[in-house]
CSV table of N, CA, C and O in Angstrom, one decimal:
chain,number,residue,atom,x,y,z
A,1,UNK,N,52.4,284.9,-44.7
A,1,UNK,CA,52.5,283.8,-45.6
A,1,UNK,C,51.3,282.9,-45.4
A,1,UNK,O,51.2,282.2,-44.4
A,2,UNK,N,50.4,282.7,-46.4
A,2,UNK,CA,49.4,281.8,-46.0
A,2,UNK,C,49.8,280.4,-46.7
A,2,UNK,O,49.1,279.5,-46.5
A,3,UNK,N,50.7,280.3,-47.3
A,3,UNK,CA,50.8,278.9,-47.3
A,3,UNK,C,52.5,278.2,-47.1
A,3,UNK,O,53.5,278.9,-47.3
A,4,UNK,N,52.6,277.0,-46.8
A,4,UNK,CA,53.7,276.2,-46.5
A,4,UNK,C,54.8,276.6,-47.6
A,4,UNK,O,54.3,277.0,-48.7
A,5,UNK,N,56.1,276.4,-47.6
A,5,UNK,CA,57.1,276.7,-48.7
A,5,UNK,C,57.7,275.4,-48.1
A,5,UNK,O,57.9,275.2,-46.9
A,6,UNK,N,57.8,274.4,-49.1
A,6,UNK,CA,58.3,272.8,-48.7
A,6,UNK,C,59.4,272.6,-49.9
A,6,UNK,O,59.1,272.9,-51.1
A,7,UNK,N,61.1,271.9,-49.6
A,7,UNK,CA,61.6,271.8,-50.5
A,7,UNK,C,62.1,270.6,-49.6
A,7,UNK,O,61.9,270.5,-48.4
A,8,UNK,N,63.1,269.6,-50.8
A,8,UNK,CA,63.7,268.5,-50.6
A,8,UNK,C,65.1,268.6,-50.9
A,8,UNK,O,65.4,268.6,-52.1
A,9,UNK,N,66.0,268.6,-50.1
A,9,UNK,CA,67.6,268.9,-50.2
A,9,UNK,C,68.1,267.8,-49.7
A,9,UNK,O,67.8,267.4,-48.6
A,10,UNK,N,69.0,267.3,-50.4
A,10,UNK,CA,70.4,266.5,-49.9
A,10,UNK,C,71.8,267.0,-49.7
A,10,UNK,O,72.7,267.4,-50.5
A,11,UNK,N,71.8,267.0,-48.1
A,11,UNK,CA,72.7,267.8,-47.8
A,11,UNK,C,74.3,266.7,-47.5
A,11,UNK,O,74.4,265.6,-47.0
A,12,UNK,N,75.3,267.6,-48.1
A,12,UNK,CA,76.6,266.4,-48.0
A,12,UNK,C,77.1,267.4,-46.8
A,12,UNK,O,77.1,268.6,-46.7
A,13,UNK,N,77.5,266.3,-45.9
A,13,UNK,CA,78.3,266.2,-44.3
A,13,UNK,C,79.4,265.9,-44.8
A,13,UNK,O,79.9,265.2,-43.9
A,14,UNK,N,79.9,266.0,-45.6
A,14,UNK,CA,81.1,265.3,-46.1
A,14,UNK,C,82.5,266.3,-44.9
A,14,UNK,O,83.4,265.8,-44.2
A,15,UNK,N,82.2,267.4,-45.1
A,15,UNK,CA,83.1,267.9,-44.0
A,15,UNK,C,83.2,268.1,-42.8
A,15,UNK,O,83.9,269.0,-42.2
A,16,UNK,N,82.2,266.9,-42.3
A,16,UNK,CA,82.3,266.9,-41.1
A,16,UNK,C,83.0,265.9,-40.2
A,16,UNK,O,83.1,265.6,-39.0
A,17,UNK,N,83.5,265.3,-41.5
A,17,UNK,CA,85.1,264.3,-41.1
A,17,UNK,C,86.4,265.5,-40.6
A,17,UNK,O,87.3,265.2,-39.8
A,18,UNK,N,86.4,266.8,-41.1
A,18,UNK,CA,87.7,267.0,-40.8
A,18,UNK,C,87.5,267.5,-38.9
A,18,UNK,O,88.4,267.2,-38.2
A,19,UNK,N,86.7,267.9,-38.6
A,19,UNK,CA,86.2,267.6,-37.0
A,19,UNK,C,86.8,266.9,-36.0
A,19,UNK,O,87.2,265.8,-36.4
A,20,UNK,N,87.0,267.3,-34.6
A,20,UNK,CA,87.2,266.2,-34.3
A,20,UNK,C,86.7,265.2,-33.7
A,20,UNK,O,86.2,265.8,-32.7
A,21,UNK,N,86.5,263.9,-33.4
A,21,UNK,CA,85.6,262.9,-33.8
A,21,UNK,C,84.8,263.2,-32.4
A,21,UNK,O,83.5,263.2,-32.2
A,22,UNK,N,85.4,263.4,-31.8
A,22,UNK,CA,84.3,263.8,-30.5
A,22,UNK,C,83.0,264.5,-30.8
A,22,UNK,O,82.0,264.4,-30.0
A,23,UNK,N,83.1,265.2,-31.9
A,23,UNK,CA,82.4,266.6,-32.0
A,23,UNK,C,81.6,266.1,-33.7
A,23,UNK,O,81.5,267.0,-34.5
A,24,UNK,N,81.4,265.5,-33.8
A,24,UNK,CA,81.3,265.1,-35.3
A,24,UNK,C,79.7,265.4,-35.7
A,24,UNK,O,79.4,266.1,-36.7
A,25,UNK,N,79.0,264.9,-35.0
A,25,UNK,CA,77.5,264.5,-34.5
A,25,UNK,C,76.8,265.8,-34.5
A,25,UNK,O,75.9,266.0,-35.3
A,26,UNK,N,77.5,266.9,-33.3
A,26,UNK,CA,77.7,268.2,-33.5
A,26,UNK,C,77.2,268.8,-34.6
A,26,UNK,O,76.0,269.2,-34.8
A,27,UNK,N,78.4,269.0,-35.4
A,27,UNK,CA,78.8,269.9,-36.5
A,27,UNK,C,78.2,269.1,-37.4
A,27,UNK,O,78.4,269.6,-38.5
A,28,UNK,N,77.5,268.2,-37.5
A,28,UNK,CA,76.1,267.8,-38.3
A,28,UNK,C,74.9,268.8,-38.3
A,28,UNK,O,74.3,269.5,-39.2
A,29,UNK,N,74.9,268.5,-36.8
A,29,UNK,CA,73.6,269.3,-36.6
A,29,UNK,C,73.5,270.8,-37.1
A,29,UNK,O,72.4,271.2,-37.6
A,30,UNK,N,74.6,271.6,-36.9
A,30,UNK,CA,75.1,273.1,-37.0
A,30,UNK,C,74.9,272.9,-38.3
A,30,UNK,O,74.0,273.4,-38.9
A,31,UNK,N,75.8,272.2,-38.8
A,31,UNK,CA,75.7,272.5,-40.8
A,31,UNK,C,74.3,272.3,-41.1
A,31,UNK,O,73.8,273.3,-41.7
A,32,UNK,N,73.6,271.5,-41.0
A,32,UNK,CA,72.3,271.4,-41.4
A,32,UNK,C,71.4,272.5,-41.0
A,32,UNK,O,70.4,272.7,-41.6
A,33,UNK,N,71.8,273.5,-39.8
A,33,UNK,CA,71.0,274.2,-39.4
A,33,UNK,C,71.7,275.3,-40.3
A,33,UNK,O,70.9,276.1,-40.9
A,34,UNK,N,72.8,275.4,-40.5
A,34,UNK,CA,73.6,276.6,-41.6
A,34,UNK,C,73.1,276.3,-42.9
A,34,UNK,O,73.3,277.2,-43.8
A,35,UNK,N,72.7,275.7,-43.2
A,35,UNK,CA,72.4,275.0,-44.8
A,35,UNK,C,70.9,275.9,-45.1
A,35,UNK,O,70.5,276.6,-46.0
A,36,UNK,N,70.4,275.4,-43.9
A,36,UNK,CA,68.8,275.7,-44.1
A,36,UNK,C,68.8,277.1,-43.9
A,36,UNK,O,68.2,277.8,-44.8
A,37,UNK,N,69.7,277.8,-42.7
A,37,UNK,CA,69.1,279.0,-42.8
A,37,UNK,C,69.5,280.2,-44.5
A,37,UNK,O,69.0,281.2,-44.8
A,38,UNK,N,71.2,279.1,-45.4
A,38,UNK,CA,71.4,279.8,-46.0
A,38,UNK,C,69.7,279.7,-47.6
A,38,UNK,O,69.3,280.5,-48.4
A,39,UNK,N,69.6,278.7,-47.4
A,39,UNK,CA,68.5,278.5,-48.3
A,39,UNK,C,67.4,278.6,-48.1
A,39,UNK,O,66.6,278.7,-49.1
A,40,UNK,N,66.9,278.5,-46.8
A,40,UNK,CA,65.5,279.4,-46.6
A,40,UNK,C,65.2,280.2,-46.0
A,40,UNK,O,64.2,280.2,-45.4
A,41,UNK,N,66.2,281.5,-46.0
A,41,UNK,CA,66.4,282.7,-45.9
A,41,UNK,C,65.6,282.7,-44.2
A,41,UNK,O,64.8,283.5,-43.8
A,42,UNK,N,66.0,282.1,-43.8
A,42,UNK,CA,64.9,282.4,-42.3
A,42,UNK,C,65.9,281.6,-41.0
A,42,UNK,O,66.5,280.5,-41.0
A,43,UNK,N,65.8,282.5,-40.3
A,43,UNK,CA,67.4,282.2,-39.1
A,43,UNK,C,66.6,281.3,-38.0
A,43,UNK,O,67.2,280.7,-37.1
A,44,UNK,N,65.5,281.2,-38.2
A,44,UNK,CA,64.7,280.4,-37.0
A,44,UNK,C,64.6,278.8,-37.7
A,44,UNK,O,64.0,278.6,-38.8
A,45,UNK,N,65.0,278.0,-37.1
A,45,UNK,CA,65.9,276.4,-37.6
A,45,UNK,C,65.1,275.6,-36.6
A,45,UNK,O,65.5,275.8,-35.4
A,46,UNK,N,64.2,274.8,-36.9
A,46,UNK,CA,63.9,273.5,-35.4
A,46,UNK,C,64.4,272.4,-36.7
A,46,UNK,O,64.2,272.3,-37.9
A,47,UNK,N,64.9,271.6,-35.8
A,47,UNK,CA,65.2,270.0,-36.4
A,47,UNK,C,64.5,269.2,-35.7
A,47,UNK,O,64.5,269.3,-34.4
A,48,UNK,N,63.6,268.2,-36.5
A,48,UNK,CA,62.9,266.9,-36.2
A,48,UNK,C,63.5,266.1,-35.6
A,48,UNK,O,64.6,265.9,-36.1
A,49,UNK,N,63.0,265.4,-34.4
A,49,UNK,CA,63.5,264.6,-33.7
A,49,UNK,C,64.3,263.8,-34.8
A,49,UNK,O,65.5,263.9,-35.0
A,50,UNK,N,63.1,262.9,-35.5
A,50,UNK,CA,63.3,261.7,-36.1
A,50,UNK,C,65.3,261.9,-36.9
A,50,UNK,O,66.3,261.2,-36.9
A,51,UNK,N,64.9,263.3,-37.5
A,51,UNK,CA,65.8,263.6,-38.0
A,51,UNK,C,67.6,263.5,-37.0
A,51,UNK,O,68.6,263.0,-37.6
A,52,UNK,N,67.6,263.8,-35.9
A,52,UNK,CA,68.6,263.8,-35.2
A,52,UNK,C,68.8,262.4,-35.0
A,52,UNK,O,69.8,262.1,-35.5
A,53,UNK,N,68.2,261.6,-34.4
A,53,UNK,CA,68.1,260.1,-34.1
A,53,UNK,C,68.6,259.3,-35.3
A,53,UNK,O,69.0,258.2,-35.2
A,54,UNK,N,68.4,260.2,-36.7
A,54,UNK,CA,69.5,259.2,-37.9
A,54,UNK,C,70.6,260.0,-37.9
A,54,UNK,O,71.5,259.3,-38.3
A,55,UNK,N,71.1,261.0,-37.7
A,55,UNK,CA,72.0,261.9,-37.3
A,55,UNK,C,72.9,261.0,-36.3
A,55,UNK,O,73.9,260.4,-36.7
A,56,UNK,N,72.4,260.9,-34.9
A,56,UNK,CA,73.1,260.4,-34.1
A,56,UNK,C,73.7,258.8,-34.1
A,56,UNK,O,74.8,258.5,-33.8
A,57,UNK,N,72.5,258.0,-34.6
A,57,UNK,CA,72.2,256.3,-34.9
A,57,UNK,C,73.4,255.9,-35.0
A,57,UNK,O,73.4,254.7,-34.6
A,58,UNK,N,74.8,256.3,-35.4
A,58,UNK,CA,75.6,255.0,-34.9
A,58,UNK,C,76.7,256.3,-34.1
A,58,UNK,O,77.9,256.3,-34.1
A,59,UNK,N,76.1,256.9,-33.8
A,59,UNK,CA,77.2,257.5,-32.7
A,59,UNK,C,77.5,259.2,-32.9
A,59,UNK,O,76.8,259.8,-33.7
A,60,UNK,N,78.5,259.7,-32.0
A,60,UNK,CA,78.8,260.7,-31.9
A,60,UNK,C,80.1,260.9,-33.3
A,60,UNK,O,80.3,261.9,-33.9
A,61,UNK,N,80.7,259.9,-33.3
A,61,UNK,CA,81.9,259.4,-34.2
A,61,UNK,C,81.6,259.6,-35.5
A,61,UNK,O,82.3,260.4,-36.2
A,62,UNK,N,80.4,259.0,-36.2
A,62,UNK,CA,80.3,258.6,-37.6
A,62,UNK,C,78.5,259.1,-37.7
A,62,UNK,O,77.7,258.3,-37.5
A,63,UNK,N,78.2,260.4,-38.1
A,63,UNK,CA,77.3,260.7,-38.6
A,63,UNK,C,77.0,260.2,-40.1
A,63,UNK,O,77.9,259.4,-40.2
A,64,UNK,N,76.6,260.3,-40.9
A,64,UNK,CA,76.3,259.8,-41.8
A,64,UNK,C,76.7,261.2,-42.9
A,64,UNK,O,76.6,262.4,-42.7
A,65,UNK,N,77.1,260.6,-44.2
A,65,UNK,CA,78.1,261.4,-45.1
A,65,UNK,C,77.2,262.3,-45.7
A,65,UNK,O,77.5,263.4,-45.7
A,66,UNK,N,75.6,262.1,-46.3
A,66,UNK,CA,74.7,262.8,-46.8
A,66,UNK,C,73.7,262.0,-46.0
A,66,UNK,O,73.8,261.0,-45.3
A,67,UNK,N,72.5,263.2,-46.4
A,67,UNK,CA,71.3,263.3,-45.4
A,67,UNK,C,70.1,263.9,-45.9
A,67,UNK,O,69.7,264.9,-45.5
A,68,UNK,N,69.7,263.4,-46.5
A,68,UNK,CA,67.9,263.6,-47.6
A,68,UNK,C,67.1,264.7,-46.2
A,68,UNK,O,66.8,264.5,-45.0
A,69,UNK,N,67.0,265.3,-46.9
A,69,UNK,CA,66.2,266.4,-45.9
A,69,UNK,C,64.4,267.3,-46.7
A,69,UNK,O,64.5,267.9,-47.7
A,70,UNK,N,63.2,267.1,-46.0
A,70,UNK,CA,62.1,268.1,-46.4
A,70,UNK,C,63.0,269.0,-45.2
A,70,UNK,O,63.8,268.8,-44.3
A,71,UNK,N,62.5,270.2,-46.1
A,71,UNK,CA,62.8,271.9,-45.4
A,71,UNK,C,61.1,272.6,-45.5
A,71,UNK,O,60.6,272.8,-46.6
A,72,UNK,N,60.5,272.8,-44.3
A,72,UNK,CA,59.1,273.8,-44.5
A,72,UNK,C,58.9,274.6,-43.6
A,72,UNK,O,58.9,274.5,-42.3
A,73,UNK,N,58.9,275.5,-44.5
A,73,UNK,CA,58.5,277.0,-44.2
A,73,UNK,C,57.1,277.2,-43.9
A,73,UNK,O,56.1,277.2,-44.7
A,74,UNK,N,57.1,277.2,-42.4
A,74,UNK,CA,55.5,277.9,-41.7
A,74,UNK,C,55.3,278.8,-41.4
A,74,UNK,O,56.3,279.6,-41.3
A,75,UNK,N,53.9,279.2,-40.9
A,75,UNK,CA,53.2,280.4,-41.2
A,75,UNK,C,54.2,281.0,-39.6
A,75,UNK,O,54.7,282.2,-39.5
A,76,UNK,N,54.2,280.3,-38.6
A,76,UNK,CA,54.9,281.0,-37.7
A,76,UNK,C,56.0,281.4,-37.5
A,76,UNK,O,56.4,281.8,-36.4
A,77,UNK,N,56.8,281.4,-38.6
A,77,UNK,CA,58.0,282.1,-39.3
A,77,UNK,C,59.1,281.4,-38.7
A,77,UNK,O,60.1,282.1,-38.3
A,78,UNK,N,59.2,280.1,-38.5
A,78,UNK,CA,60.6,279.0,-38.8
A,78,UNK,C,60.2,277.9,-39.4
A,78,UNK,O,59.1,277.5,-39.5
A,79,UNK,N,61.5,277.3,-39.9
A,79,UNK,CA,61.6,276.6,-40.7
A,79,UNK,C,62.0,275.0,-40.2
A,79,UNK,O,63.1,274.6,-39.8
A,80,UNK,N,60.9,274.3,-40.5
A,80,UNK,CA,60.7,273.0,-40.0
A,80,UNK,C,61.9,271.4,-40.5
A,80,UNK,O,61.3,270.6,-41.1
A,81,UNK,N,63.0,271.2,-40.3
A,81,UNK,CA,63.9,270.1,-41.2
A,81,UNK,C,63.6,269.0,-40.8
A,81,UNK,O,63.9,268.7,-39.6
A,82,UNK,N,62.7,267.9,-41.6
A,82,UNK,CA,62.4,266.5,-41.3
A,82,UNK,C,63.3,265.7,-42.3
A,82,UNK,O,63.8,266.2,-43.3
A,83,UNK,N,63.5,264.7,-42.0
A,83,UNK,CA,63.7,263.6,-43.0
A,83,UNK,C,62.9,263.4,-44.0
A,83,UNK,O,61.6,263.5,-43.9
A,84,UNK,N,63.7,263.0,-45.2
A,84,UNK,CA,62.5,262.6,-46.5
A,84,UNK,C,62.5,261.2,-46.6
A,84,UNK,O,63.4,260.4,-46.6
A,85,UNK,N,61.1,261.3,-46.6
A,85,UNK,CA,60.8,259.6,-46.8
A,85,UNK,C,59.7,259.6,-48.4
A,85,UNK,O,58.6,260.1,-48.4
A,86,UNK,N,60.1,259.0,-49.5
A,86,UNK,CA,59.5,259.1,-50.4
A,86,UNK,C,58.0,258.3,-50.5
A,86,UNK,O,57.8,257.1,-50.1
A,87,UNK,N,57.0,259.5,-51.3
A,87,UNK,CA,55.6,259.1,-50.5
A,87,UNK,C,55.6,257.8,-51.7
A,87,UNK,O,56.3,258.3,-52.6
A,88,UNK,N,55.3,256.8,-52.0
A,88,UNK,CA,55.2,255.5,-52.5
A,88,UNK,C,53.7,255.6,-53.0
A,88,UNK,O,52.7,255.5,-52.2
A,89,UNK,N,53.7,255.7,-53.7
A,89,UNK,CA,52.3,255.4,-54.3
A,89,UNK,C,51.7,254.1,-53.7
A,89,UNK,O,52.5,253.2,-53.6
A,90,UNK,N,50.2,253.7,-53.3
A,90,UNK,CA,50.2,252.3,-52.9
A,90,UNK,C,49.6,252.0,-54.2
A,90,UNK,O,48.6,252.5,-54.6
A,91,UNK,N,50.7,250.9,-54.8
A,91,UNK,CA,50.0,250.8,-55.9
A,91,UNK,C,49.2,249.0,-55.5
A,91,UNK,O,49.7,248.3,-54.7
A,92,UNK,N,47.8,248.7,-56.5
A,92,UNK,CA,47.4,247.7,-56.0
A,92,UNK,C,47.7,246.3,-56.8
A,92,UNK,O,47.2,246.3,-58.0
A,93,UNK,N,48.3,245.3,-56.6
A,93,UNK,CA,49.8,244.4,-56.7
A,93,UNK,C,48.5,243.2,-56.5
A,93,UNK,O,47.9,242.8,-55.5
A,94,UNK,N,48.3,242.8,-57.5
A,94,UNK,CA,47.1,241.3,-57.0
A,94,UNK,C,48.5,240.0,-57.1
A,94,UNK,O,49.5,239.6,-57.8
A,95,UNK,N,48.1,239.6,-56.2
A,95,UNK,CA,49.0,238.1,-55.9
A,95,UNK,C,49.3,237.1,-56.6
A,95,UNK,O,48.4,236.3,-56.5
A,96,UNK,N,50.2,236.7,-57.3
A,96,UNK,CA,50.3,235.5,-58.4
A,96,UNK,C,49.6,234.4,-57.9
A,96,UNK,O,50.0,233.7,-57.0
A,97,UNK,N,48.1,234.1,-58.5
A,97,UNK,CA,47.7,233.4,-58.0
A,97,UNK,C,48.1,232.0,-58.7
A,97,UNK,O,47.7,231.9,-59.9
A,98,UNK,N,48.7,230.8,-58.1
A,98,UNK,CA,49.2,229.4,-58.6
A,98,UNK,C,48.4,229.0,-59.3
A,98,UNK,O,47.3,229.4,-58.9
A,99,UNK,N,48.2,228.2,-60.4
A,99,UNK,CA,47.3,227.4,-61.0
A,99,UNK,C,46.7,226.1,-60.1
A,99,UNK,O,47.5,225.4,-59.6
A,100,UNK,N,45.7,225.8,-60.1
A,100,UNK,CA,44.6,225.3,-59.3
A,100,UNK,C,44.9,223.8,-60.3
A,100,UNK,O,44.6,223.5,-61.4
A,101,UNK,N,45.8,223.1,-59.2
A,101,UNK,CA,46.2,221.6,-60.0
A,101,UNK,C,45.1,220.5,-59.2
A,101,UNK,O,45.2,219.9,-58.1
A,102,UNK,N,43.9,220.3,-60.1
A,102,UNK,CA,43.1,219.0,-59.6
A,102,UNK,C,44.1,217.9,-59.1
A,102,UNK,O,45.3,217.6,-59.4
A,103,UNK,N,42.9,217.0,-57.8
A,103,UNK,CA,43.7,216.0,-57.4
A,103,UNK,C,43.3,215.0,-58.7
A,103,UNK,O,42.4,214.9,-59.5
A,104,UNK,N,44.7,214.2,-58.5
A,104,UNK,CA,44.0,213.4,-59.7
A,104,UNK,C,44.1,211.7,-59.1
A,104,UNK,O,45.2,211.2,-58.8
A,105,UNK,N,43.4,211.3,-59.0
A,105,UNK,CA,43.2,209.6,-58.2
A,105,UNK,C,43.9,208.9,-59.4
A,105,UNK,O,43.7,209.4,-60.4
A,106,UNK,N,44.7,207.6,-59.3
A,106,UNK,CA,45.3,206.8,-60.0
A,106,UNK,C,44.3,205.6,-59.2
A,106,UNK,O,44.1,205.6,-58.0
A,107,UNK,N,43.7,204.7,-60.1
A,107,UNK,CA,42.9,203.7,-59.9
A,107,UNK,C,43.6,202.4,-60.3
A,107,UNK,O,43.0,201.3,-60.2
């Protein structure tokens, strides 16, 4: 494969309420790793730090219900899951500049 295969999935955790709360955090991570391998056909799964650290962020208890995910496919045959962060155009924003009120002297 000479080049990257990159897609953008939102994956719902929604059933990882029925769990039990101990294990919740867990069965995040697994479904995301089940998700990916069923959609990018490839059994070899690394998860980004960054990605587990919003995974984990308020606990073992309460993972988060959905989860914006990039999925990429490299040349060393697994498949990379980071978080998506949308690239923002920098667009260039000039400053409201105030109107320039002369001092005015009263004599």
């Amino acid at each position: 494969m000479s080049q990257e295969l990159e897609r953008v999935y939102t994956i719902n955790l929604g059933k990882v309420l029925l769990s039990q709360s101990q294990h919740r955090a867990v069965r995040a991570i697994n479904m995301i790793k089940e998700f990916a391998r069923h959609h990018m056909k490839v059994e070899d799964i690394k998860i980004e730090e960054d990605l587990a650290h919003q995974i984990w962020a308020k606990g073992i208890r309460s993972p988060p219900r959905k989860i914006r995910v990039r999925m990429s496919k490299t040349d060393e045959g697994y498949v990379l899951v980071s978080p998506y962060e949308e690239e923002i155009e920098s667009k260039v924003t000039t400053e409201k500049e105030t109107p320039k009120v002369e001092d005015k002297v009263l004599f």
